[in-house]
PDB file of C-alpha atoms in Angstrom:
ATOM      1  CA  UNK Z   1     -43.002   6.241 -45.658  1.00  0.00           C
ATOM      2  CA  UNK Z   2     -41.249   7.252 -42.398  1.00  0.00           C
ATOM      3  CA  UNK Z   3     -42.121  10.881 -43.052  1.00  0.00           C
ATOM      4  CA  UNK Z   4     -45.778   9.968 -43.522  1.00  0.00           C
ATOM      5  CA  UNK Z   5     -45.837   7.750 -40.408  1.00  0.00           C
ATOM      6  CA  UNK Z   6     -44.403  10.488 -38.178  1.00  0.00           C
ATOM      7  CA  UNK Z   7     -46.787  13.045 -39.698  1.00  0.00           C
ATOM      8  CA  UNK Z   8     -49.877  10.899 -39.124  1.00  0.00           C
ATOM      9  CA  UNK Z   9     -48.968   9.429 -35.710  1.00  0.00           C
ATOM     10  CA  UNK Z  10     -46.837  12.173 -34.171  1.00  0.00           C
ATOM     11  CA  UNK Z  11     -44.410   9.500 -32.941  1.00  0.00           C
ATOM     12  CA  UNK Z  12     -40.774  10.527 -33.131  1.00  0.00           C
ATOM     13  CA  UNK Z  13     -38.419   8.388 -35.263  1.00  0.00           C
ATOM     14  CA  UNK Z  14     -34.677   8.207 -34.698  1.00  0.00           C
ATOM     15  CA  UNK Z  15     -31.916   6.100 -36.214  1.00  0.00           C
ATOM     16  CA  UNK Z  16     -28.297   6.417 -35.164  1.00  0.00           C
ATOM     17  CA  UNK Z  17     -25.207   5.503 -37.146  1.00  0.00           C
ATOM     18  CA  UNK Z  18     -27.215   4.497 -40.209  1.00  0.00           C
ATOM     19  CA  UNK Z  19     -25.064   3.710 -43.284  1.00  0.00           C
ATOM     20  CA  UNK Z  20     -25.830   5.747 -46.396  1.00  0.00           C
ATOM     21  CA  UNK Z  21     -24.000   6.131 -49.689  1.00  0.00           C
ATOM     22  CA  UNK Z  22     -23.121   9.746 -50.422  1.00  0.00           C
ATOM     23  CA  UNK Z  23     -20.902  11.347 -53.051  1.00  0.00           C
ATOM     24  CA  UNK Z  24     -17.538  12.348 -51.587  1.00  0.00           C
ATOM     25  CA  UNK Z  25     -14.797  13.842 -53.768  1.00  0.00           C
ATOM     26  CA  UNK Z  26     -16.686  12.774 -56.872  1.00  0.00           C
ATOM     27  CA  UNK Z  27     -17.076   9.114 -55.821  1.00  0.00           C
ATOM     28  CA  UNK Z  28     -19.813   7.349 -53.856  1.00  0.00           C
ATOM     29  CA  UNK Z  29     -18.719   6.445 -50.345  1.00  0.00           C
ATOM     30  CA  UNK Z  30     -20.395   4.782 -47.384  1.00  0.00           C
ATOM     31  CA  UNK Z  31     -21.044   7.354 -44.679  1.00  0.00           C
ATOM     32  CA  UNK Z  32     -22.882   7.177 -41.370  1.00  0.00           C
ATOM     33  CA  UNK Z  33     -25.597   9.545 -40.206  1.00  0.00           C
ATOM     34  CA  UNK Z  34     -27.945  10.091 -37.286  1.00  0.00           C
ATOM     35  CA  UNK Z  35     -31.490  10.714 -38.564  1.00  0.00           C
ATOM     36  CA  UNK Z  36     -34.348  12.159 -36.514  1.00  0.00           C
ATOM     37  CA  UNK Z  37     -37.906  12.831 -37.697  1.00  0.00           C
ATOM     38  CA  UNK Z  38     -39.926  14.930 -35.257  1.00  0.00           C
ATOM     39  CA  UNK Z  39     -43.527  16.028 -35.699  1.00  0.00           C
ATOM     40  CA  UNK Z  40     -43.945  19.805 -35.895  1.00  0.00           C
ATOM     41  CA  UNK Z  41     -46.960  20.881 -33.879  1.00  0.00           C
ATOM     42  CA  UNK Z  42     -48.946  24.118 -33.977  1.00  0.00           C
ATOM     43  CA  UNK Z  43     -49.847  25.927 -30.748  1.00  0.00           C
ATOM     44  CA  UNK Z  44     -53.145  24.052 -30.688  1.00  0.00           C
ATOM     45  CA  UNK Z  45     -51.306  20.704 -30.865  1.00  0.00           C
ATOM     46  CA  UNK Z  46     -52.145  19.819 -34.459  1.00  0.00           C
ATOM     47  CA  UNK Z  47     -49.368  18.438 -36.606  1.00  0.00           C
ATOM     48  CA  UNK Z  48     -48.555  20.652 -39.557  1.00  0.00           C
ATOM     49  CA  UNK Z  49     -45.296  19.128 -40.671  1.00  0.00           C
ATOM     50  CA  UNK Z  50     -42.242  17.059 -39.869  1.00  0.00           C
ATOM     51  CA  UNK Z  51     -38.821  18.332 -38.841  1.00  0.00           C
ATOM     52  CA  UNK Z  52     -35.932  16.275 -40.231  1.00  0.00           C
ATOM     53  CA  UNK Z  53     -32.485  16.466 -38.619  1.00  0.00           C
ATOM     54  CA  UNK Z  54     -29.563  14.622 -40.224  1.00  0.00           C
ATOM     55  CA  UNK Z  55     -26.085  14.643 -38.620  1.00  0.00           C
ATOM     56  CA  UNK Z  56     -22.953  13.244 -40.224  1.00  0.00           C
ATOM     57  CA  UNK Z  57     -21.342  10.938 -37.643  1.00  0.00           C
ATOM     58  CA  UNK Z  58     -19.032   9.053 -40.016  1.00  0.00           C
ATOM     59  CA  UNK Z  59     -15.816   9.798 -38.074  1.00  0.00           C
ATOM     60  CA  UNK Z  60     -17.414   8.810 -34.770  1.00  0.00           C
ATOM     61  CA  UNK Z  61     -18.787   5.519 -36.123  1.00  0.00           C
ATOM     62  CA  UNK Z  62     -15.498   4.604 -37.813  1.00  0.00           C
ATOM     63  CA  UNK Z  63     -13.610   5.355 -34.574  1.00  0.00           C
ATOM     64  CA  UNK Z  64     -15.994   3.071 -32.667  1.00  0.00           C
ATOM     65  CA  UNK Z  65     -15.607   0.336 -35.283  1.00  0.00           C
ATOM     66  CA  UNK Z  66     -11.822   0.552 -35.042  1.00  0.00           C
ATOM     67  CA  UNK Z  67     -12.000   0.401 -31.260  1.00  0.00           C
ATOM     68  CA  UNK Z  68     -14.245  -2.664 -31.433  1.00  0.00           C
ATOM     69  CA  UNK Z  69     -11.868  -4.326 -33.912  1.00  0.00           C
ATOM     70  CA  UNK Z  70      -8.923  -3.502 -31.646  1.00  0.00           C
ATOM     71  CA  UNK Z  71     -10.707  -4.937 -28.602  1.00  0.00           C
ATOM     72  CA  UNK Z  72     -11.611  -8.044 -30.583  1.00  0.00           C
ATOM     73  CA  UNK Z  73      -7.958  -8.587 -31.499  1.00  0.00           C
ATOM     74  CA  UNK Z  74      -6.983  -7.958 -27.874  1.00  0.00           C
ATOM     75  CA  UNK Z  75      -9.443 -10.571 -26.614  1.00  0.00           C
ATOM     76  CA  UNK Z  76      -8.278 -13.099 -29.194  1.00  0.00           C
ATOM     77  CA  UNK Z  77      -4.672 -12.564 -28.094  1.00  0.00           C
ATOM     78  CA  UNK Z  78      -5.579 -12.571 -24.382  1.00  0.00           C
ATOM     79  CA  UNK Z  79      -7.193 -16.005 -24.687  1.00  0.00           C
ATOM     80  CA  UNK Z  80      -3.901 -17.407 -25.963  1.00  0.00           C
ATOM     81  CA  UNK Z  81      -1.722 -15.940 -23.197  1.00  0.00           C
ATOM     82  CA  UNK Z  82      -0.739 -18.080 -20.159  1.00  0.00           C
ATOM     83  CA  UNK Z  83      -1.978 -15.481 -17.689  1.00  0.00           C
ATOM     84  CA  UNK Z  84      -5.204 -14.218 -16.145  1.00  0.00           C
ATOM     85  CA  UNK Z  85      -6.258 -11.194 -18.208  1.00  0.00           C
ATOM     86  CA  UNK Z  86      -9.012  -8.675 -17.486  1.00  0.00           C
ATOM     87  CA  UNK Z  87     -10.392  -5.379 -18.734  1.00  0.00           C
ATOM     88  CA  UNK Z  88     -12.680  -2.865 -16.990  1.00  0.00           C
ATOM     89  CA  UNK Z  89     -14.521   0.239 -18.164  1.00  0.00           C
ATOM     90  CA  UNK Z  90     -13.482   3.632 -16.814  1.00  0.00           C
ATOM     91  CA  UNK Z  91     -16.164   3.468 -14.117  1.00  0.00           C
ATOM     92  CA  UNK Z  92     -14.823   0.133 -12.862  1.00  0.00           C
ATOM     93  CA  UNK Z  93     -17.540  -2.080 -14.317  1.00  0.00           C
ATOM     94  CA  UNK Z  94     -16.389  -5.478 -15.613  1.00  0.00           C
ATOM     95  CA  UNK Z  95     -15.821  -5.549 -19.363  1.00  0.00           C
ATOM     96  CA  UNK Z  96     -13.775  -8.672 -20.101  1.00  0.00           C
ATOM     97  CA  UNK Z  97     -12.343 -11.643 -18.230  1.00  0.00           C
ATOM     98  CA  UNK Z  98     -10.230 -14.292 -19.963  1.00  0.00           C
ATOM     99  CA  UNK Z  99     -11.217 -17.952 -19.651  1.00  0.00           C
ATOM    100  CA  UNK Z 100      -7.931 -18.607 -17.827  1.00  0.00           C
ATOM    101  CA  UNK Z 101      -9.580 -17.241 -14.661  1.00  0.00           C
ATOM    102  CA  UNK Z 102     -11.994 -20.166 -14.587  1.00  0.00           C
ATOM    103  CA  UNK Z 103      -9.324 -22.643 -15.683  1.00  0.00           C
ATOM    104  CA  UNK Z 104      -7.031 -21.562 -12.826  1.00  0.00           C
ATOM    105  CA  UNK Z 105      -9.594 -21.117 -10.046  1.00  0.00           C
ATOM    106  CA  UNK Z 106     -12.388 -23.453 -11.113  1.00  0.00           C
ATOM    107  CA  UNK Z 107     -14.854 -20.642 -10.275  1.00  0.00           C
ATOM    108  CA  UNK Z 108     -17.424 -18.887 -12.470  1.00  0.00           C
ATOM    109  CA  UNK Z 109     -17.147 -15.106 -12.690  1.00  0.00           C
ATOM    110  CA  UNK Z 110     -14.137 -12.920 -12.014  1.00  0.00           C
ATOM    111  CA  UNK Z 111     -15.245 -11.598  -8.624  1.00  0.00           C
ATOM    112  CA  UNK Z 112     -16.058 -15.098  -7.333  1.00  0.00           C
ATOM    113  CA  UNK Z 113     -12.700 -16.305  -8.630  1.00  0.00           C
ATOM    114  CA  UNK Z 114     -10.839 -13.374  -7.044  1.00  0.00           C
ATOM    115  CA  UNK Z 115     -12.418 -13.878  -3.624  1.00  0.00           C
ATOM    116  CA  UNK Z 116     -11.532 -17.576  -3.787  1.00  0.00           C
ATOM    117  CA  UNK Z 117      -7.981 -17.098  -5.080  1.00  0.00           C
ATOM    118  CA  UNK Z 118      -6.551 -14.184  -3.059  1.00  0.00           C
ATOM    119  CA  UNK Z 119      -4.566 -15.237   0.020  1.00  0.00           C
ATOM    120  CA  UNK Z 120      -6.203 -13.906   3.234  1.00  0.00           C
ATOM    121  CA  UNK Z 121      -2.918 -12.281   4.300  1.00  0.00           C
ATOM    122  CA  UNK Z 122      -2.632 -10.436   0.969  1.00  0.00           C
ATOM    123  CA  UNK Z 123      -6.262  -9.524   0.264  1.00  0.00           C
ATOM    124  CA  UNK Z 124      -6.699  -6.297   2.244  1.00  0.00           C
ATOM    125  CA  UNK Z 125      -3.259  -4.931   1.354  1.00  0.00           C
ATOM    126  CA  UNK Z 126      -3.590  -5.446  -2.385  1.00  0.00           C
ATOM    127  CA  UNK Z 127      -7.137  -4.081  -2.425  1.00  0.00           C
ATOM    128  CA  UNK Z 128      -6.051  -0.934  -0.531  1.00  0.00           C
ATOM    129  CA  UNK Z 129      -3.120  -0.366  -2.893  1.00  0.00           C
ATOM    130  CA  UNK Z 130      -5.271  -1.017  -5.962  1.00  0.00           C
ATOM    131  CA  UNK Z 131      -7.923   1.480  -4.841  1.00  0.00           C
ATOM    132  CA  UNK Z 132      -5.221   4.115  -4.297  1.00  0.00           C
ATOM    133  CA  UNK Z 133      -3.787   3.608  -7.792  1.00  0.00           C
ATOM    134  CA  UNK Z 134      -7.238   3.368  -9.339  1.00  0.00           C
ATOM    135  CA  UNK Z 135      -8.379   6.672  -7.839  1.00  0.00           C
ATOM    136  CA  UNK Z 136      -5.202   8.390  -9.093  1.00  0.00           C
ATOM    137  CA  UNK Z 137      -5.263   6.553 -12.460  1.00  0.00           C
ATOM    138  CA  UNK Z 138      -1.712   5.274 -11.955  1.00  0.00           C
ATOM    139  CA  UNK Z 139      -0.118   2.046 -13.271  1.00  0.00           C
ATOM    140  CA  UNK Z 140      -0.306  -0.732 -10.679  1.00  0.00           C
ATOM    141  CA  UNK Z 141       2.059  -3.577  -9.748  1.00  0.00           C
ATOM    142  CA  UNK Z 142       1.948  -5.864  -6.742  1.00  0.00           C
ATOM    143  CA  UNK Z 143       2.850  -9.457  -5.897  1.00  0.00           C
ATOM    144  CA  UNK Z 144       0.079 -11.629  -4.483  1.00  0.00           C
ATOM    145  CA  UNK Z 145      -0.466 -15.301  -3.655  1.00  0.00           C
ATOM    146  CA  UNK Z 146      -3.346 -16.892  -5.575  1.00  0.00           C
ATOM    147  CA  UNK Z 147      -4.980 -20.226  -4.792  1.00  0.00           C
ATOM    148  CA  UNK Z 148      -5.615 -22.536  -7.729  1.00  0.00           C
ATOM    149  CA  UNK Z 149      -8.465 -25.029  -8.021  1.00  0.00           C
ATOM    150  CA  UNK Z 150      -6.284 -27.705  -6.404  1.00  0.00           C
ATOM    151  CA  UNK Z 151      -5.978 -25.506  -3.298  1.00  0.00           C
ATOM    152  CA  UNK Z 152      -2.305 -24.617  -3.788  1.00  0.00           C
ATOM    153  CA  UNK Z 153      -1.096 -21.021  -3.566  1.00  0.00           C
ATOM    154  CA  UNK Z 154       1.211 -19.671  -6.258  1.00  0.00           C
ATOM    155  CA  UNK Z 155       2.842 -16.264  -6.440  1.00  0.00           C
ATOM    156  CA  UNK Z 156       1.547 -13.941  -9.173  1.00  0.00           C
ATOM    157  CA  UNK Z 157       2.444 -10.420 -10.214  1.00  0.00           C
ATOM    158  CA  UNK Z 158      -0.693  -8.309 -10.511  1.00  0.00           C
ATOM    159  CA  UNK Z 159      -0.336  -5.543 -13.098  1.00  0.00           C
ATOM    160  CA  UNK Z 160      -2.819  -2.948 -14.362  1.00  0.00           C
ATOM    161  CA  UNK Z 161      -2.487  -0.076 -16.808  1.00  0.00           C
ATOM    162  CA  UNK Z 162      -4.883   2.867 -17.314  1.00  0.00           C
ATOM    163  CA  UNK Z 163      -5.834   3.374 -20.984  1.00  0.00           C
ATOM    164  CA  UNK Z 164      -6.527   7.010 -21.852  1.00  0.00           C
ATOM    165  CA  UNK Z 165      -7.718   8.782 -24.990  1.00  0.00           C
ATOM    166  CA  UNK Z 166      -5.886  11.569 -26.825  1.00  0.00           C
ATOM    167  CA  UNK Z 167      -7.320  14.093 -24.366  1.00  0.00           C
ATOM    168  CA  UNK Z 168      -6.009  12.224 -21.330  1.00  0.00           C
ATOM    169  CA  UNK Z 169      -9.438  10.945 -20.311  1.00  0.00           C
ATOM    170  CA  UNK Z 170      -9.539   7.466 -18.794  1.00  0.00           C
ATOM    171  CA  UNK Z 171     -11.186   4.979 -21.161  1.00  0.00           C
ATOM    172  CA  UNK Z 172     -10.394   1.558 -19.708  1.00  0.00           C
ATOM    173  CA  UNK Z 173      -8.241  -0.418 -17.319  1.00  0.00           C
ATOM    174  CA  UNK Z 174      -6.333  -3.412 -18.679  1.00  0.00           C
ATOM    175  CA  UNK Z 175      -4.620  -5.849 -16.348  1.00  0.00           C
ATOM    176  CA  UNK Z 176      -3.211  -9.318 -15.873  1.00  0.00           C
ATOM    177  CA  UNK Z 177      -2.040 -11.752 -13.212  1.00  0.00           C
ATOM    178  CA  UNK Z 178       1.254 -13.383 -14.219  1.00  0.00           C
ATOM    179  CA  UNK Z 179       2.571 -16.545 -12.565  1.00  0.00           C
ATOM    180  CA  UNK Z 180       5.997 -15.751 -11.018  1.00  0.00           C
ATOM    181  CA  UNK Z 181       6.015 -18.625  -8.522  1.00  0.00           C
ATOM    182  CA  UNK Z 182       9.216 -20.244  -9.822  1.00  0.00           C
ATOM    183  CA  UNK Z 183      11.008 -16.890  -9.858  1.00  0.00           C
ATOM    184  CA  UNK Z 184       9.716 -15.963  -6.397  1.00  0.00           C
ATOM    185  CA  UNK Z 185      10.636 -19.275  -4.758  1.00  0.00           C
ATOM    186  CA  UNK Z 186      14.088 -19.213  -6.383  1.00  0.00           C
ATOM    187  CA  UNK Z 187      14.591 -15.711  -5.005  1.00  0.00           C
ATOM    188  CA  UNK Z 188      13.507 -16.808  -1.532  1.00  0.00           C
ATOM    189  CA  UNK Z 189      15.896 -19.768  -1.635  1.00  0.00           C
ATOM    190  CA  UNK Z 190      18.722 -17.479  -2.712  1.00  0.00           C
ATOM    191  CA  UNK Z 191      17.965 -15.121   0.170  1.00  0.00           C
ATOM    192  CA  UNK Z 192      17.933 -18.051   2.594  1.00  0.00           C
ATOM    193  CA  UNK Z 193      21.261 -19.242   1.200  1.00  0.00           C
ATOM    194  CA  UNK Z 194      22.757 -15.758   1.514  1.00  0.00           C
ATOM    195  CA  UNK Z 195      21.481 -15.509   5.087  1.00  0.00           C
ATOM    196  CA  UNK Z 196      23.141 -18.822   5.985  1.00  0.00           C
ATOM    197  CA  UNK Z 197      26.361 -17.687   4.287  1.00  0.00           C
ATOM    198  CA  UNK Z 198      26.349 -14.414   6.226  1.00  0.00           C
ATOM    199  CA  UNK Z 199      25.686 -16.250   9.465  1.00  0.00           C
ATOM    200  CA  UNK Z 200      28.647 -18.593   8.868  1.00  0.00           C
ATOM    201  CA  UNK Z 201      30.971 -15.672   8.125  1.00  0.00           C
ATOM    202  CA  UNK Z 202      29.781 -13.732  11.149  1.00  0.00           C
ATOM    203  CA  UNK Z 203      30.448 -16.750  13.379  1.00  0.00           C
ATOM    204  CA  UNK Z 204      33.972 -17.224  12.021  1.00  0.00           C
ATOM    205  CA  UNK Z 205      36.595 -16.388  14.699  1.00  0.00           C
ATOM    206  CA  UNK Z 206      38.919 -14.762  12.140  1.00  0.00           C
ATOM    207  CA  UNK Z 207      38.292 -11.292  10.662  1.00  0.00           C
ATOM    208  CA  UNK Z 208      36.105 -11.565   7.525  1.00  0.00           C
ATOM    209  CA  UNK Z 209      35.346  -8.812   5.020  1.00  0.00           C
ATOM    210  CA  UNK Z 210      33.158  -9.017   1.881  1.00  0.00           C
ATOM    211  CA  UNK Z 211      33.290  -6.092  -0.560  1.00  0.00           C
ATOM    212  CA  UNK Z 212      30.895  -5.370  -3.433  1.00  0.00           C
ATOM    213  CA  UNK Z 213      31.333  -3.541  -6.734  1.00  0.00           C
ATOM    214  CA  UNK Z 214      34.062  -1.293  -8.069  1.00  0.00           C
ATOM    215  CA  UNK Z 215      33.614   1.070  -5.122  1.00  0.00           C
ATOM    216  CA  UNK Z 216      34.445  -1.840  -2.816  1.00  0.00           C
ATOM    217  CA  UNK Z 217      31.384  -1.316  -0.629  1.00  0.00           C
ATOM    218  CA  UNK Z 218      31.562  -3.097   2.720  1.00  0.00           C
ATOM    219  CA  UNK Z 219      28.814  -5.730   2.472  1.00  0.00           C
ATOM    220  CA  UNK Z 220      29.703  -8.198   5.214  1.00  0.00           C
ATOM    221  CA  UNK Z 221      31.996  -7.777   8.229  1.00  0.00           C
ATOM    222  CA  UNK Z 222      32.164  -9.814  11.425  1.00  0.00           C
ATOM    223  CA  UNK Z 223      32.990  -8.874  15.022  1.00  0.00           C
ATOM    224  CA  UNK Z 224      36.683  -9.894  14.818  1.00  0.00           C
ATOM    225  CA  UNK Z 225      37.059  -7.487  11.882  1.00  0.00           C
ATOM    226  CA  UNK Z 226      35.360  -4.682  13.827  1.00  0.00           C
ATOM    227  CA  UNK Z 227      37.808  -5.226  16.648  1.00  0.00           C
ATOM    228  CA  UNK Z 228      40.744  -5.191  14.230  1.00  0.00           C
ATOM    229  CA  UNK Z 229      39.532  -1.975  12.602  1.00  0.00           C
ATOM    230  CA  UNK Z 230      38.406  -0.556  15.955  1.00  0.00           C
ATOM    231  CA  UNK Z 231      34.990   0.223  14.512  1.00  0.00           C
ATOM    232  CA  UNK Z 232      31.446  -1.202  14.377  1.00  0.00           C
ATOM    233  CA  UNK Z 233      28.596  -2.039  11.990  1.00  0.00           C
ATOM    234  CA  UNK Z 234      28.408   1.598  10.897  1.00  0.00           C
ATOM    235  CA  UNK Z 235      30.933   0.737   8.171  1.00  0.00           C
ATOM    236  CA  UNK Z 236      28.412  -1.489   6.379  1.00  0.00           C
ATOM    237  CA  UNK Z 237      27.316   0.000   3.087  1.00  0.00           C
ATOM    238  CA  UNK Z 238      30.269   2.384   2.890  1.00  0.00           C
ATOM    239  CA  UNK Z 239      33.231   2.353   0.441  1.00  0.00           C
ATOM    240  CA  UNK Z 240      36.370   0.744   1.837  1.00  0.00           C
ATOM    241  CA  UNK Z 241      38.475   3.863   1.291  1.00  0.00           C
ATOM    242  CA  UNK Z 242      35.977   5.892   3.286  1.00  0.00           C
ATOM    243  CA  UNK Z 243      36.222   3.432   6.171  1.00  0.00           C
ATOM    244  CA  UNK Z 244      40.019   3.240   6.027  1.00  0.00           C
ATOM    245  CA  UNK Z 245      41.327   6.368   4.293  1.00  0.00           C
ATOM    246  CA  UNK Z 246      44.832   5.526   5.475  1.00  0.00           C
ATOM    247  CA  UNK Z 247      44.914   2.773   2.818  1.00  0.00           C
ATOM    248  CA  UNK Z 248      44.922   5.333   0.011  1.00  0.00           C
ATOM    249  CA  UNK Z 249      48.038   5.484  -2.183  1.00  0.00           C
ATOM    250  CA  UNK Z 250      49.248   2.115  -0.912  1.00  0.00           C
ATOM    251  CA  UNK Z 251      48.156   0.131  -3.979  1.00  0.00           C
ATOM    252  CA  UNK Z 252      45.431  -1.668  -2.040  1.00  0.00           C
ATOM    253  CA  UNK Z 253      42.574  -0.346  -4.187  1.00  0.00           C
ATOM    254  CA  UNK Z 254      44.425  -1.192  -7.401  1.00  0.00           C
ATOM    255  CA  UNK Z 255      45.038  -4.724  -6.189  1.00  0.00           C
ATOM    256  CA  UNK Z 256      41.361  -5.198  -5.249  1.00  0.00           C
ATOM    257  CA  UNK Z 257      40.181  -3.882  -8.611  1.00  0.00           C
ATOM    258  CA  UNK Z 258      42.559  -6.260 -10.347  1.00  0.00           C
ATOM    259  CA  UNK Z 259      40.974  -9.136  -8.425  1.00  0.00           C
ATOM    260  CA  UNK Z 260      37.475  -7.812  -9.158  1.00  0.00           C
ATOM    261  CA  UNK Z 261      37.926  -7.374 -12.919  1.00  0.00           C
ATOM    262  CA  UNK Z 262      40.255 -10.268 -13.706  1.00  0.00           C
ATOM    263  CA  UNK Z 263      38.894 -12.855 -11.248  1.00  0.00           C
ATOM    264  CA  UNK Z 264      42.344 -13.277  -9.717  1.00  0.00           C
ATOM    265  CA  UNK Z 265      43.119 -14.966  -6.444  1.00  0.00           C
ATOM    266  CA  UNK Z 266      45.737 -13.231  -4.325  1.00  0.00           C
ATOM    267  CA  UNK Z 267      47.060 -14.769  -1.143  1.00  0.00           C
ATOM    268  CA  UNK Z 268      49.178 -13.059   1.439  1.00  0.00           C
ATOM    269  CA  UNK Z 269      51.033 -14.574   4.366  1.00  0.00           C
ATOM    270  CA  UNK Z 270      52.841 -13.098   7.335  1.00  0.00           C
TER     271      UNK Z 270
END
């Protein structure tokens, strides 16, 4: 029927990825083919026959089906994750946005949500960094403040990974925005606490020295200590034995390591 229709009308017929049952290894199997019927015309334009072209595209169709199944599983999983998930095609066009974007921002559409959420002080920086990584097809990570629908900003880690095929060609970008507000604020509080601690030690009138790690790196030292050692802040970040090599072979390092490993308290008096 198709052959006759193309022959009588001259209109090309094409069907892509059509399932057909063909014998393979002695058993009937479902295969996929591209079929094209094209009218064959004589020099004067009359149709004298039909050219049939059939191409086996079974591997291609199965690969596409597997990719679609994989993406379907990904989207199902993404909807259950407590984060804002997205996926873009290789050319940057939007492919998928999880419903958590709307739940968090209260806005329809990813781009509308992004413009609403991104903190003004972070927007240009993160966009510049993202464009750099995107152009070089490199994994991306950056912390950004995002406004929720209540108007409150919360810290998120923005991550994106380039997905490439077996030939190294970019296929998609997959990314997420993960809430790290509790972690970020705890870190900030710790830094504030450490800053206050350092300030107290630096204001102490007696020499104070804080060492870190097995190398006994000078982490904190105040002015009275500098005067005692006849040095300055250049010792910060250096091993104790490098700052005071004259202490070698006096058992000082062994004593400090004993304190470090065994949590001992040693007191000395004049």
